[in-house]
Coordinates of C-alpha atoms in Angstrom, one line a residue:
M309 CA -55.2 26.3 -22.3
S310 CA -52.3 24.8 -20.3
A311 CA -48.9 24.2 -21.9
P312 CA -48.1 20.6 -22.8
A313 CA -46.0 18.7 -20.3
R314 CA -42.4 18.2 -21.3
P315 CA -41.0 14.7 -21.3
G316 CA -38.3 13.6 -18.9
I317 CA -37.7 13.7 -15.2
E318 CA -40.5 14.8 -13.0
E319 CA -39.4 17.7 -10.8
S320 CA -42.4 18.0 -8.5
P321 CA -45.2 15.9 -7.1
A322 CA -47.7 18.0 -9.0
R323 CA -46.4 16.6 -12.3
A324 CA -46.2 13.0 -11.2
A325 CA -49.5 12.1 -12.8
V326 CA -48.3 13.2 -16.3
P327 CA -47.6 10.1 -18.4
A328 CA -44.0 9.7 -19.4
R329 CA -43.3 10.0 -23.1
P330 CA -40.4 8.2 -24.8
I331 CA -37.2 10.2 -24.4
D332 CA -33.7 9.7 -25.6
A333 CA -31.4 8.3 -22.8
A334 CA -28.7 10.8 -23.5
V335 CA -31.1 13.8 -23.2
L336 CA -32.4 12.4 -19.9
A337 CA -28.9 11.8 -18.5
D338 CA -27.9 15.3 -19.3
S339 CA -30.7 16.9 -17.4
T340 CA -29.9 18.7 -14.1
V341 CA -32.3 16.6 -12.1
A342 CA -31.0 13.3 -13.5
Q343 CA -27.4 14.4 -12.7
D344 CA -28.4 15.2 -9.1
Y345 CA -30.0 11.7 -8.7
L346 CA -26.9 9.9 -10.1
K347 CA -24.6 11.9 -7.8
A348 CA -26.9 11.2 -4.8
V349 CA -26.9 7.5 -5.4
W350 CA -23.1 7.5 -5.8
A351 CA -22.8 9.4 -2.5
A352 CA -24.8 6.7 -0.8
T353 CA -22.2 4.1 -1.8
E354 CA -19.1 6.2 -1.4
R355 CA -18.1 5.0 2.0
G356 CA -19.2 1.4 1.6
G357 CA -23.0 1.8 1.6
A358 CA -25.2 -0.7 -0.3
G359 CA -27.0 2.1 -2.3
A360 CA -29.7 4.6 -1.8
S361 CA -33.3 4.2 -0.7
I362 CA -36.3 5.8 -2.4
T363 CA -37.1 7.6 0.9
G364 CA -33.5 8.8 1.2
L365 CA -33.5 10.1 -2.3
A366 CA -36.8 11.9 -1.8
Q367 CA -35.5 13.6 1.3
R368 CA -32.3 14.7 -0.4
M369 CA -34.1 16.0 -3.5
G370 CA -36.9 17.6 -1.5
V371 CA -39.7 15.8 -3.3
A372 CA -42.4 13.3 -2.5
A373 CA -41.4 9.6 -2.4
S374 CA -43.8 9.0 -5.3
T375 CA -41.9 11.5 -7.4
A376 CA -38.5 10.1 -6.5
S377 CA -39.8 6.6 -7.3
E378 CA -41.0 7.8 -10.8
N379 CA -37.7 9.5 -11.5
V380 CA -35.7 6.4 -10.4
S381 CA -37.9 4.3 -12.8
R382 CA -37.1 6.6 -15.7
L383 CA -33.4 6.4 -15.0
V384 CA -33.6 2.6 -14.8
D385 CA -35.3 2.6 -18.2
A386 CA -32.5 4.9 -19.5
G387 CA -29.9 2.3 -18.3
L388 CA -28.4 4.6 -15.7
L389 CA -29.7 3.1 -12.4
E390 CA -30.6 -0.4 -11.2
H391 CA -33.4 -1.1 -8.8
E392 CA -35.4 -4.1 -7.7
P393 CA -38.4 -3.8 -5.4
Y394 CA -37.5 -3.6 -1.7
R395 CA -33.8 -3.2 -2.6
A396 CA -31.4 -0.3 -2.7
V397 CA -31.0 1.9 -5.8
T398 CA -27.6 1.5 -7.3
L399 CA -25.7 2.8 -10.4
S400 CA -25.3 0.9 -13.6
A401 CA -21.9 1.0 -15.3
A402 CA -23.1 3.8 -17.5
G403 CA -24.6 5.6 -14.5
M404 CA -21.3 5.2 -12.6
R405 CA -19.4 7.0 -15.4
R406 CA -21.9 9.8 -15.4
A407 CA -21.9 10.1 -11.6
M408 CA -18.1 10.2 -11.4
G409 CA -18.1 12.9 -14.0
M410 CA -20.4 15.0 -11.8
V411 CA -18.2 14.3 -8.7
R412 CA -15.2 15.4 -10.7
R413 CA -16.9 18.7 -11.7
H414 CA -18.1 19.4 -8.2
R415 CA -14.8 18.9 -6.5
L416 CA -12.7 20.7 -9.1
L417 CA -15.0 23.7 -8.9
E418 CA -14.8 23.7 -5.1
T419 CA -11.0 23.7 -5.4
Y420 CA -11.0 26.5 -8.0
L421 CA -13.3 28.7 -5.9
V422 CA -11.0 28.4 -2.9
E423 CA -7.6 28.4 -4.7
A424 CA -8.2 30.9 -7.5
L425 CA -11.1 33.1 -6.3
G426 CA -10.5 33.2 -2.6
F427 CA -13.7 31.7 -1.3
D428 CA -13.7 30.2 2.2
W429 CA -14.0 26.4 2.3
D430 CA -17.4 26.6 4.0
E431 CA -18.8 28.7 1.2
V432 CA -18.1 26.6 -1.9
H433 CA -20.4 23.6 -1.8
E434 CA -23.6 25.4 -2.8
E435 CA -21.8 27.5 -5.4
A436 CA -20.3 24.3 -7.0
E437 CA -23.8 22.6 -6.9
V438 CA -25.0 25.3 -9.3
L439 CA -21.9 25.6 -11.5
E440 CA -21.4 21.9 -12.0
H441 CA -24.4 21.6 -14.3
A442 CA -23.3 24.4 -16.6
I443 CA -19.5 24.0 -17.1
S444 CA -18.2 22.5 -20.3
E445 CA -15.7 19.6 -20.3
R446 CA -13.2 21.9 -22.1
L447 CA -13.4 24.6 -19.4
L448 CA -13.2 21.9 -16.7
D449 CA -10.0 20.5 -18.2
R450 CA -8.5 24.0 -18.3
I451 CA -9.4 24.5 -14.7
D452 CA -7.9 21.2 -13.8
A453 CA -4.6 22.1 -15.6
A454 CA -4.5 25.6 -14.1
L455 CA -4.8 24.0 -10.6
G456 CA -2.0 21.5 -11.3
R457 CA -4.3 18.5 -11.5
P458 CA -5.1 18.4 -7.8
S459 CA -5.8 15.0 -6.2
R460 CA -8.2 16.3 -3.5
D461 CA -10.6 19.2 -2.9
P462 CA -10.5 21.8 -0.1
H463 CA -12.3 19.3 2.2
G464 CA -9.9 16.4 1.5
D465 CA -12.3 14.5 -0.8
P466 CA -10.4 12.8 -3.7
I467 CA -11.0 14.2 -7.1
P468 CA -11.6 11.7 -9.9
A469 CA -9.4 11.9 -13.0
A470 CA -10.9 12.6 -16.4
D471 CA -11.1 8.8 -17.0
G472 CA -13.0 8.3 -13.7
A473 CA -10.1 6.8 -11.8
M474 CA -9.9 8.0 -8.2
A475 CA -7.3 7.2 -5.5
V476 CA -9.0 6.8 -2.2
P477 CA -6.6 6.7 0.8
A478 CA -7.3 4.4 3.8
L479 CA -8.5 6.7 6.6
R480 CA -9.9 6.3 10.1
S481 CA -13.0 8.0 11.4
L482 CA -12.2 10.5 14.2
D483 CA -14.9 8.7 16.1
A484 CA -12.6 5.6 16.3
L485 CA -9.8 7.4 18.0
R486 CA -9.6 7.1 21.8
V487 CA -9.1 10.2 24.0
G488 CA -5.4 11.1 23.9
E489 CA -4.8 9.6 20.4
T490 CA -3.6 11.8 17.6
G491 CA -4.0 11.9 13.9
S492 CA -3.6 14.2 10.9
V493 CA -6.8 15.7 9.4
A494 CA -7.4 14.1 6.0
R495 CA -11.0 14.5 5.1
I496 CA -13.9 16.7 6.5
Q497 CA -17.6 16.6 5.8
D498 CA -18.5 19.8 4.0
D499 CA -20.9 21.0 6.7
P500 CA -20.5 24.8 7.1
N501 CA -20.8 24.7 10.9
T502 CA -18.1 22.1 11.2
L503 CA -15.8 23.9 8.8
Q504 CA -16.3 27.2 10.6
A505 CA -15.5 25.5 14.0
L506 CA -12.3 24.1 12.6
D507 CA -11.4 27.5 11.1
R508 CA -11.8 29.2 14.5
A509 CA -9.5 26.6 16.0
G510 CA -6.9 27.0 13.2
I511 CA -7.4 23.4 12.1
G512 CA -7.2 22.5 8.5
L513 CA -6.2 19.6 6.2
D514 CA -3.0 18.0 7.3
S515 CA -3.2 19.6 10.8
R516 CA -2.2 17.2 13.6
I517 CA -4.9 17.0 16.3
V518 CA -5.4 15.2 19.5
V519 CA -8.7 14.0 20.9
T520 CA -9.3 15.6 24.3
G521 CA -12.8 14.4 25.1
R522 CA -15.9 12.8 23.8
G523 CA -19.5 13.2 24.7
R524 CA -22.5 15.5 24.5
A525 CA -22.2 18.7 26.6
D526 CA -25.9 18.1 27.8
G527 CA -25.2 14.5 28.8
G528 CA -27.8 13.3 26.4
S529 CA -27.8 10.1 24.3
G530 CA -27.1 9.7 20.6
P531 CA -23.9 10.0 18.6
R532 CA -21.1 11.5 20.6
P533 CA -19.2 14.4 19.2
S534 CA -15.4 14.6 19.7
R535 CA -13.5 17.5 21.3
V536 CA -10.1 18.0 19.6
R537 CA -7.2 20.3 20.0
L538 CA -4.7 21.5 17.5
V539 CA -1.2 20.1 18.0
S540 CA 0.5 21.4 14.8
A541 CA -0.9 23.2 11.8
T542 CA 0.6 21.1 9.0
G543 CA 1.4 17.7 10.6
E544 CA 4.8 18.6 11.9
G545 CA 6.0 17.2 15.2
R546 CA 4.8 13.6 14.7
G547 CA 6.1 11.4 17.4
G548 CA 6.2 14.2 20.0
A549 CA 3.9 13.4 22.9
P550 CA 0.9 15.8 23.1
E551 CA 0.1 17.5 26.3
A552 CA -2.0 15.7 28.9
V553 CA -5.6 15.8 27.9
A554 CA -8.9 15.7 29.8
A555 CA -12.5 15.1 28.7
S556 CA -13.6 18.6 29.7
G557 CA -17.0 20.1 28.8
G558 CA -17.9 23.7 28.2
A559 CA -17.1 25.9 25.3
P560 CA -14.0 25.0 23.2
G561 CA -10.9 26.9 24.2
P562 CA -8.2 28.3 21.9
G563 CA -7.2 25.7 19.3
E564 CA -10.1 23.5 20.2
A565 CA -13.2 22.4 18.3
V566 CA -16.1 20.1 18.9
I567 CA -16.7 17.9 15.9
P568 CA -20.0 16.0 15.3
A569 CA -19.8 12.3 14.9
G570 CA -19.2 11.1 11.3
S571 CA -17.8 14.4 10.2
L572 CA -14.0 14.0 10.1
W573 CA -11.4 11.4 9.1
V574 CA -7.7 11.2 9.9
L575 CA -4.5 9.5 9.0
A576 CA -4.0 7.8 12.3
E577 CA -0.6 7.6 13.9
D578 CA 1.0 4.4 15.1

């Protein structure tokens, strides 16, 4: 005899046919899968997006679209998401509070893993993805205090305060800089390959870089990566003219990195 199905979020397509039973909204909101959905919808709006699509959520969660749709419906019923047919999925006010809490957990944990435990910045995302669901608010506040209430994580992402407030600086995408323009690294997509490439070039947060070229090495179409070179490690030397640059191809040289489109943001210089 099979075990009875548990109420709540469906975690796989195989369970999608099980009728949903009534479930307390607080219990639903505290489930790991629900937290992941709320954070995913928030991420889709972080840089000005209108919201998340069912297809996009299904891809991010690694489930069938039908499962994602059912999970979204349950979170709508719980008052955490808002969704109309053929429109983007967005957060309700209650869902936004929950999502910001998860973002705060994730980014503080990434910071703690780097600053206190010596992890590299390209190693911490997956670790934080696991830990963020288990840590208590009391321990999180202790970590925040021990770190000195940091305003950003190792990748430059702003860390929400305990009340959900978050200061977001005005930044420019690296893609918007012309060849020869400089800027200070302020935010980096937490993709391990990109972070490792920056590490090899000695480029980190606040480093001053110059764009030396743009385009695919194979000459193909599609988003064009940027070739950058380190000018100074911590932003010193603003106003000094960088060396002459050229849009050269080939493997990056010392102090150089090739950055995929949409992966890095800077404080641009006048």
